[in-house]
Amino acid sequence: MVKEFPFVLTTGRMVEHMGGGAETRSNKYLAELQPEMYAEVNPRLGNDLGIREGDLIHIESPEGGRITVKAKLTERVDTKTIFLPFHFGGFLMGESLAGNFPEGLAPYVLGESANTVTNYGYDIVTQIQATKDGLCKVTRA
Amino acid sequence: MARLKFLCDVERCIDCGGCVVACKEGNHIPVGVNRRRVITINQGKPGEKSISVACMHCADAPCIAVCPVKCIYQREDGVVLHNKETCIGCGYCFMACPFGAPQFPKTGVFGSRGAMDKCTMCAGGPVETFSEKERTLYGQNRIAEGKVPLCAGMCATRALLAGDADVVADVYRERVFKRGSGANAWGWDKAYPKK
C-alpha cells in the first residue's frame, strides 16, 4: 500500500479559521484572509510531480476518497508530507454542496473537507485511533 | 513638532492578522482593499519572520512627488493623507510606493479604479474633523481623539508600535537592549552558563 500511496497525509489548523470553520468561513474578514482550501506541498516534491503553485491537484486516500484542491508550495512541510487544513466543507469529491444550504445561508468560503481523505490507522501500543492523518496519493488534476 | 511613525517589531509579530481585521472593521474598508497586510518571509525555513506593512508615512514620500493632481499631502506631524474627492485613481502612487500601500477599489463594469484608499494612521482626512463625511470617506480619526491607530492599539504582542517617533524609538531601543544579541539572547543564560 505504501508503494501506491507513498505520502504521509496530515491535517491541522490555520490561524484564521476555527474547528470546522462553521463560524469563521461565514465571517467576511476571516473569509477574505483565507478564502480557499489548499494542500501544502514541498517545492521539491512539487517539482518531481510537475505541480506548480496554485495548480489543482487530486489527493487520494486508500479508502477511496479523492479531493481536488489547490497546491501551495511551501517548505513548511517536508518532501514526504502533505498538509491539509481541516476547516473547510461544502464540497465533496469535487462537487459543490452549496445548493444544500438554506437560501442565503451558505458560508462565504466553501472547500473540500480534509476528512474525506483521512484514513484508517491506529497506534499499535496504545490502540488509539489515527483520526487526523493517513497515507495518500498525489496527482495533478 | 512631534513626528508620528509606525514600527513593526519582527521579533514579536506572530502573524495573527489582528491588525488587518481591526483596520478593516474599524474603518469599514470594503473587501479587496487592504490598508494593512501581514507579510511572512522565509516561510518554513529557519529565521521565518512576519511583518505588518501599511503606509509608512515616509519623510520624503514618493507618492506625493508623482501625484498628477496633487491630492496627496503631508501633515506637519508626518502623516501622509490624500483628498479622495480630488483623486482620479490613476495608480501612479501605487507604482511609486515601495510598500504597496495605495489601494484601489474596483468600480464600474470595466473594473475601472475608484479613488485611492490608503492607511491614514487613523487620522481622518482633509475634511472637517469628526464629521460624518470624514468617517465615511477616510474612516476613524483616532489621532484627533488622542488614541493610537486601531492596528497598533489591538496588537496582542505589542509588536506594532505607532506614535511619536521618539517614544517609539525609545521603546524599541529598550527592547533590543533587553533582548540583546549573542550573550543576552533568549535561553543563553540557561543553555550556556557563564564560566
GROMACS .gro file of C-alpha atoms in nm:
model
  336
    1MET     CA    1   0.000   0.000   0.000
    2VAL     CA    2   0.286   0.233   0.078
    3LYS     CA    3   0.407   0.194  -0.279
    4GLU     CA    4   0.074   0.306  -0.419
    5PHE     CA    5   0.011   0.573  -0.155
    6PRO     CA    6   0.359   0.699  -0.081
    7PHE     CA    7   0.291   1.025   0.105
    8VAL     CA    8   0.202   1.095   0.463
    9LEU     CA    9  -0.115   1.298   0.493
   10THR     CA   10  -0.155   1.518   0.796
   11THR     CA   11  -0.429   1.766   0.875
   12GLY     CA   12  -0.416   2.067   1.102
   13ARG     CA   13  -0.525   2.417   1.183
   14MET     CA   14  -0.487   2.762   1.035
   15VAL     CA   15  -0.470   3.087   1.228
   16GLU     CA   16  -0.780   3.240   1.072
   17HIS     CA   17  -1.026   2.953   1.095
   18MET     CA   18  -1.165   2.758   1.387
   19GLY     CA   19  -1.291   2.400   1.412
   20GLY     CA   20  -1.488   2.300   1.105
   21GLY     CA   21  -1.493   2.663   1.001
   22ALA     CA   22  -1.869   2.694   1.051
   23GLU     CA   23  -1.834   3.035   1.215
   24THR     CA   24  -1.514   3.164   1.061
   25ARG     CA   25  -1.593   3.079   0.698
   26SER     CA   26  -1.908   3.288   0.736
   27ASN     CA   27  -1.710   3.587   0.867
   28LYS     CA   28  -1.624   3.822   0.583
   29TYR     CA   29  -1.292   3.940   0.727
   30LEU     CA   30  -1.157   3.593   0.801
   31ALA     CA   31  -1.303   3.451   0.479
   32GLU     CA   32  -1.115   3.716   0.285
   33LEU     CA   33  -0.786   3.637   0.461
   34GLN     CA   34  -0.811   3.261   0.392
   35PRO     CA   35  -1.052   3.220   0.103
   36GLU     CA   36  -0.956   2.878  -0.033
   37MET     CA   37  -0.890   2.519   0.059
   38TYR     CA   38  -0.536   2.413  -0.025
   39ALA     CA   39  -0.279   2.141   0.024
   40GLU     CA   40   0.072   2.225   0.136
   41VAL     CA   41   0.330   2.053  -0.083
   42ASN     CA   42   0.705   2.078  -0.056
   43PRO     CA   43   0.851   2.263  -0.359
   44ARG     CA   44   1.090   1.973  -0.423
   45LEU     CA   45   0.804   1.722  -0.432
   46GLY     CA   46   0.600   1.964  -0.641
   47ASN     CA   47   0.883   1.976  -0.890
   48ASP     CA   48   0.903   1.594  -0.907
   49LEU     CA   49   0.529   1.565  -0.969
   50GLY     CA   50   0.510   1.862  -1.207
   51ILE     CA   51   0.295   2.069  -0.973
   52ARG     CA   52   0.319   2.447  -0.971
   53GLU     CA   53   0.189   2.690  -0.712
   54GLY     CA   54  -0.189   2.721  -0.745
   55ASP     CA   55  -0.235   2.411  -0.964
   56LEU     CA   56  -0.533   2.189  -0.891
   57ILE     CA   57  -0.425   1.852  -0.755
   58HIS     CA   58  -0.604   1.532  -0.658
   59ILE     CA   59  -0.535   1.386  -0.317
   60GLU     CA   60  -0.648   1.026  -0.298
   61SER     CA   61  -0.679   0.804   0.005
   62PRO     CA   62  -0.655   0.422   0.012
   63GLU     CA   63  -1.019   0.413   0.125
   64GLY     CA   64  -1.136   0.570  -0.199
   65GLY     CA   65  -1.184   0.935  -0.105
   66ARG     CA   66  -1.046   1.184  -0.351
   67ILE     CA   67  -1.042   1.560  -0.314
   68THR     CA   68  -0.945   1.829  -0.561
   69VAL     CA   69  -0.758   2.119  -0.401
   70LYS     CA   70  -0.512   2.388  -0.494
   71ALA     CA   71  -0.143   2.325  -0.430
   72LYS     CA   72   0.052   2.560  -0.209
   73LEU     CA   73   0.426   2.506  -0.244
   74THR     CA   74   0.598   2.571   0.086
   75GLU     CA   75   0.888   2.441   0.286
   76ARG     CA   76   0.671   2.421   0.593
   77VAL     CA   77   0.625   2.053   0.504
   78ASP     CA   78   0.897   1.802   0.414
   79THR     CA   79   0.916   1.613   0.084
   80LYS     CA   80   0.712   1.314   0.207
   81THR     CA   81   0.430   1.500   0.378
   82ILE     CA   82   0.114   1.667   0.253
   83PHE     CA   83  -0.062   1.907   0.486
   84LEU     CA   84  -0.431   1.989   0.464
   85PRO     CA   85  -0.621   2.236   0.683
   86PHE     CA   86  -0.939   2.075   0.816
   87HIS     CA   87  -1.152   2.389   0.844
   88PHE     CA   88  -1.327   2.358   0.510
   89GLY     CA   89  -1.651   2.200   0.397
   90GLY     CA   90  -1.920   2.238   0.136
   91PHE     CA   91  -1.751   2.036  -0.138
   92LEU     CA   92  -1.749   1.657  -0.161
   93MET     CA   93  -1.508   1.487  -0.401
   94GLY     CA   94  -1.510   1.782  -0.640
   95GLU     CA   95  -1.883   1.859  -0.625
   96SER     CA   96  -2.020   2.170  -0.463
   97LEU     CA   97  -2.288   2.120  -0.200
   98ALA     CA   98  -2.370   2.491  -0.187
   99GLY     CA   99  -2.726   2.421  -0.305
  100ASN     CA  100  -2.797   2.217   0.008
  101PHE     CA  101  -2.768   2.518   0.236
  102PRO     CA  102  -3.088   2.708   0.317
  103GLU     CA  103  -3.112   3.001   0.078
  104GLY     CA  104  -2.870   3.283   0.160
  105LEU     CA  105  -2.704   3.091   0.442
  106ALA     CA  106  -2.411   2.935   0.256
  107PRO     CA  107  -2.076   3.048   0.404
  108TYR     CA  108  -1.857   3.285   0.202
  109VAL     CA  109  -1.596   3.015   0.165
  110LEU     CA  110  -1.659   2.655   0.064
  111GLY     CA  111  -1.392   2.393   0.007
  112GLU     CA  112  -1.311   2.025   0.014
  113SER     CA  113  -1.318   1.871   0.359
  114ALA     CA  114  -0.984   1.722   0.461
  115ASN     CA  115  -1.169   1.447   0.646
  116THR     CA  116  -1.277   1.299   0.312
  117VAL     CA  117  -0.924   1.164   0.270
  118THR     CA  118  -0.802   1.090   0.622
  119ASN     CA  119  -0.788   0.714   0.654
  120TYR     CA  120  -0.764   0.407   0.871
  121GLY     CA  121  -0.489   0.359   1.123
  122TYR     CA  122  -0.418   0.319   1.492
  123ASP     CA  123  -0.131   0.314   1.732
  124ILE     CA  124  -0.029  -0.048   1.800
  125VAL     CA  125   0.085   0.025   2.153
  126THR     CA  126  -0.196   0.237   2.293
  127GLN     CA  127  -0.470   0.131   2.048
  128ILE     CA  128  -0.553   0.497   1.988
  129GLN     CA  129  -0.708   0.563   1.650
  130ALA     CA  130  -0.549   0.798   1.398
  131THR     CA  131  -0.829   1.037   1.311
  132LYS     CA  132  -0.633   1.320   1.157
  133ASP     CA  133  -0.377   1.158   0.928
  134GLY     CA  134  -0.308   0.870   0.695
  135LEU     CA  135  -0.148   0.787   0.364
  136CYS     CA  136  -0.226   0.950   0.034
  137LYS     CA  137  -0.151   0.966  -0.334
  138VAL     CA  138  -0.100   1.298  -0.512
  139THR     CA  139  -0.168   1.351  -0.881
  140ARG     CA  140  -0.221   1.655  -1.099
  141ALA     CA  141  -0.584   1.728  -1.162
  142MET     CA  142   0.653   6.925   1.637
  143ALA     CA  143   0.629   6.552   1.707
  144ARG     CA  144   0.670   6.315   1.417
  145LEU     CA  145   0.432   6.016   1.401
  146LYS     CA  146   0.576   5.683   1.287
  147PHE     CA  147   0.492   5.313   1.261
  148LEU     CA  148   0.734   5.043   1.371
  149CYS     CA  149   0.676   4.668   1.344
  150ASP     CA  150   0.895   4.462   1.576
  151VAL     CA  151   0.959   4.147   1.368
  152GLU     CA  152   1.082   3.954   1.671
  153ARG     CA  153   0.738   3.989   1.826
  154CYS     CA  154   0.497   3.971   1.530
  155ILE     CA  155   0.319   3.632   1.530
  156ASP     CA  156   0.129   3.670   1.201
  157CYS     CA  157  -0.214   3.665   1.368
  158GLY     CA  158  -0.367   3.912   1.123
  159GLY     CA  159  -0.540   4.101   1.402
  160CYS     CA  160  -0.415   4.438   1.277
  161VAL     CA  161  -0.562   4.369   0.932
  162VAL     CA  162  -0.904   4.280   1.071
  163ALA     CA  163  -0.905   4.564   1.325
  164CYS     CA  164  -0.830   4.816   1.049
  165LYS     CA  165  -1.094   4.677   0.814
  166GLU     CA  166  -1.364   4.655   1.079
  167GLY     CA  167  -1.289   4.988   1.244
  168ASN     CA  168  -1.264   5.190   0.926
  169HIS     CA  169  -1.528   4.998   0.724
  170ILE     CA  170  -1.289   4.903   0.444
  171PRO     CA  171  -1.453   4.703   0.162
  172VAL     CA  172  -1.344   4.352   0.065
  173GLY     CA  173  -1.044   4.361  -0.168
  174VAL     CA  174  -0.891   4.675  -0.016
  175ASN     CA  175  -0.622   4.615   0.245
  176ARG     CA  176  -0.479   4.920   0.413
  177ARG     CA  177  -0.259   4.691   0.621
  178ARG     CA  178  -0.127   4.343   0.548
  179VAL     CA  179   0.095   4.091   0.724
  180ILE     CA  180   0.378   3.955   0.511
  181THR     CA  181   0.571   3.640   0.604
  182ILE     CA  182   0.917   3.591   0.465
  183ASN     CA  183   1.126   3.272   0.463
  184GLN     CA  184   0.814   3.069   0.531
  185GLY     CA  185   0.902   2.723   0.665
  186LYS     CA  186   1.273   2.799   0.687
  187PRO     CA  187   1.485   2.886   0.988
  188GLY     CA  188   1.458   3.257   1.057
  189GLU     CA  189   1.097   3.288   0.942
  190LYS     CA  190   0.974   3.641   1.009
  191SER     CA  191   0.641   3.814   0.980
  192ILE     CA  192   0.596   4.185   0.940
  193SER     CA  193   0.287   4.402   0.932
  194VAL     CA  194   0.301   4.657   0.650
  195ALA     CA  195   0.086   4.959   0.573
  196CYS     CA  196   0.161   5.315   0.462
  197MET     CA  197   0.484   5.409   0.641
  198HIS     CA  198   0.414   5.783   0.613
  199CYS     CA  199   0.757   5.839   0.457
  200ALA     CA  200   0.958   6.154   0.527
  201ASP     CA  201   1.009   6.224   0.155
  202ALA     CA  202   0.704   6.037   0.028
  203PRO     CA  203   0.736   5.924  -0.338
  204CYS     CA  204   0.355   5.919  -0.376
  205ILE     CA  205   0.337   6.294  -0.315
  206ALA     CA  206   0.602   6.354  -0.579
  207VAL     CA  207   0.426   6.157  -0.853
  208CYS     CA  208   0.060   6.252  -0.791
  209PRO     CA  209  -0.055   6.437  -1.107
  210VAL     CA  210  -0.347   6.610  -0.933
  211LYS     CA  211  -0.153   6.692  -0.613
  212CYS     CA  212  -0.412   6.526  -0.392
  213ILE     CA  213  -0.159   6.368  -0.154
  214TYR     CA  214  -0.005   6.585   0.115
  215GLN     CA  215   0.191   6.550   0.437
  216ARG     CA  216   0.077   6.695   0.766
  217GLU     CA  217   0.317   6.871   0.996
  218ASP     CA  218   0.329   6.563   1.221
  219GLY     CA  219   0.442   6.350   0.925
  220VAL     CA  220   0.112   6.174   0.848
  221VAL     CA  221   0.063   6.140   0.471
  222LEU     CA  222  -0.301   6.194   0.376
  223HIS     CA  223  -0.486   6.238   0.049
  224ASN     CA  224  -0.800   6.403  -0.078
  225LYS     CA  225  -1.035   6.137  -0.213
  226GLU     CA  226  -1.252   6.394  -0.387
  227THR     CA  227  -0.959   6.517  -0.598
  228CYS     CA  228  -0.804   6.172  -0.659
  229ILE     CA  229  -0.860   6.042  -1.014
  230GLY     CA  230  -0.749   5.683  -0.940
  231CYS     CA  231  -0.462   5.690  -1.193
  232GLY     CA  232  -0.248   5.450  -0.991
  233TYR     CA  233   0.080   5.643  -1.017
  234CYS     CA  234   0.119   5.644  -0.639
  235PHE     CA  235   0.087   5.264  -0.634
  236MET     CA  236   0.378   5.238  -0.880
  237ALA     CA  237   0.587   5.479  -0.679
  238CYS     CA  238   0.520   5.337  -0.333
  239PRO     CA  239   0.793   5.098  -0.209
  240PHE     CA  240   0.548   4.936   0.036
  241GLY     CA  241   0.244   4.881  -0.190
  242ALA     CA  242   0.030   5.094   0.040
  243PRO     CA  243  -0.213   5.267  -0.200
  244GLN     CA  244  -0.519   5.051  -0.266
  245PHE     CA  245  -0.782   5.090  -0.536
  246PRO     CA  246  -1.139   4.966  -0.507
  247LYS     CA  247  -1.277   4.823  -0.830
  248THR     CA  248  -1.578   5.016  -0.953
  249GLY     CA  249  -1.787   5.008  -1.268
  250VAL     CA  250  -1.844   4.740  -1.527
  251PHE     CA  251  -1.496   4.751  -1.678
  252GLY     CA  252  -1.320   4.723  -1.345
  253SER     CA  253  -1.203   5.082  -1.360
  254ARG     CA  254  -1.032   5.203  -1.047
  255GLY     CA  255  -1.201   5.418  -0.790
  256ALA     CA  256  -1.031   5.683  -0.580
  257MET     CA  257  -0.722   5.562  -0.399
  258ASP     CA  258  -0.755   5.440  -0.042
  259LYS     CA  259  -0.466   5.402   0.198
  260CYS     CA  260  -0.372   5.394   0.563
  261THR     CA  261  -0.442   5.733   0.722
  262MET     CA  262  -0.274   5.634   1.051
  263CYS     CA  263  -0.634   5.666   1.175
  264ALA     CA  264  -0.603   6.044   1.129
  265GLY     CA  265  -0.908   6.101   0.909
  266GLY     CA  266  -0.868   6.323   0.606
  267PRO     CA  267  -0.880   6.678   0.472
  268VAL     CA  268  -1.246   6.733   0.563
  269GLU     CA  269  -1.391   6.857   0.890
  270THR     CA  270  -1.264   6.650   1.185
  271PHE     CA  271  -1.520   6.403   1.333
  272SER     CA  272  -1.772   6.485   1.058
  273GLU     CA  273  -1.989   6.214   0.902
  274LYS     CA  274  -1.817   6.280   0.568
  275GLU     CA  275  -1.473   6.216   0.716
  276ARG     CA  276  -1.590   5.892   0.873
  277THR     CA  277  -1.739   5.753   0.551
  278LEU     CA  278  -1.456   5.869   0.323
  279TYR     CA  279  -1.147   5.810   0.535
  280GLY     CA  280  -1.251   5.614   0.846
  281GLN     CA  281  -1.191   5.698   1.209
  282ASN     CA  282  -0.989   5.993   1.333
  283ARG     CA  283  -0.830   5.841   1.640
  284ILE     CA  284  -0.528   6.068   1.636
  285ALA     CA  285  -0.759   6.367   1.699
  286GLU     CA  286  -0.916   6.171   1.985
  287GLY     CA  287  -0.570   6.122   2.135
  288LYS     CA  288  -0.560   5.747   2.068
  289VAL     CA  289  -0.312   5.531   1.878
  290PRO     CA  290  -0.423   5.379   1.544
  291LEU     CA  291  -0.651   5.074   1.567
  292CYS     CA  292  -0.390   4.828   1.439
  293ALA     CA  293  -0.131   4.928   1.699
  294GLY     CA  294  -0.397   4.951   1.969
  295MET     CA  295  -0.510   4.592   1.925
  296CYS     CA  296  -0.171   4.427   1.862
  297ALA     CA  297  -0.169   4.142   2.115
  298THR     CA  298   0.209   4.104   2.134
  299ARG     CA  299   0.272   4.481   2.113
  300ALA     CA  300   0.479   4.418   1.802
  301LEU     CA  301   0.324   4.703   1.608
  302LEU     CA  302   0.413   5.037   1.759
  303ALA     CA  303   0.270   5.369   1.646
  304GLY     CA  304   0.302   5.722   1.773
  305ASP     CA  305   0.560   5.988   1.844
  306ALA     CA  306   0.882   5.875   1.673
  307ASP     CA  307   1.097   5.950   1.980
  308VAL     CA  308   0.878   5.744   2.214
  309VAL     CA  309   0.853   5.456   1.963
  310ALA     CA  310   1.230   5.458   1.919
  311ASP     CA  311   1.284   5.456   2.296
  312VAL     CA  312   1.051   5.160   2.346
  313TYR     CA  313   1.223   4.969   2.066
  314ARG     CA  314   1.572   5.057   2.188
  315GLU     CA  315   1.491   4.927   2.534
  316ARG     CA  316   1.351   4.604   2.388
  317VAL     CA  317   1.656   4.547   2.171
  318PHE     CA  318   1.884   4.612   2.468
  319LYS     CA  319   1.694   4.370   2.695
  320ARG     CA  320   1.666   4.104   2.423
  321GLY     CA  321   2.025   4.152   2.326
  322SER     CA  322   2.214   3.958   2.068
  323GLY     CA  323   2.474   3.693   2.135
  324ALA     CA  324   2.532   3.683   2.510
  325ASN     CA  325   2.193   3.831   2.603
  326ALA     CA  326   1.984   3.622   2.362
  327TRP     CA  327   1.684   3.434   2.498
  328GLY     CA  328   1.777   3.100   2.654
  329TRP     CA  329   2.150   3.154   2.650
  330ASP     CA  330   2.173   3.202   3.026
  331LYS     CA  331   2.023   2.854   3.078
  332ALA     CA  332   2.184   2.677   2.786
  333TYR     CA  333   2.536   2.811   2.820
  334PRO     CA  334   2.611   2.901   3.184
  335LYS     CA  335   2.878   3.168   3.225
  336LYS     CA  336   3.212   3.032   3.341
   0.00000   0.00000   0.00000
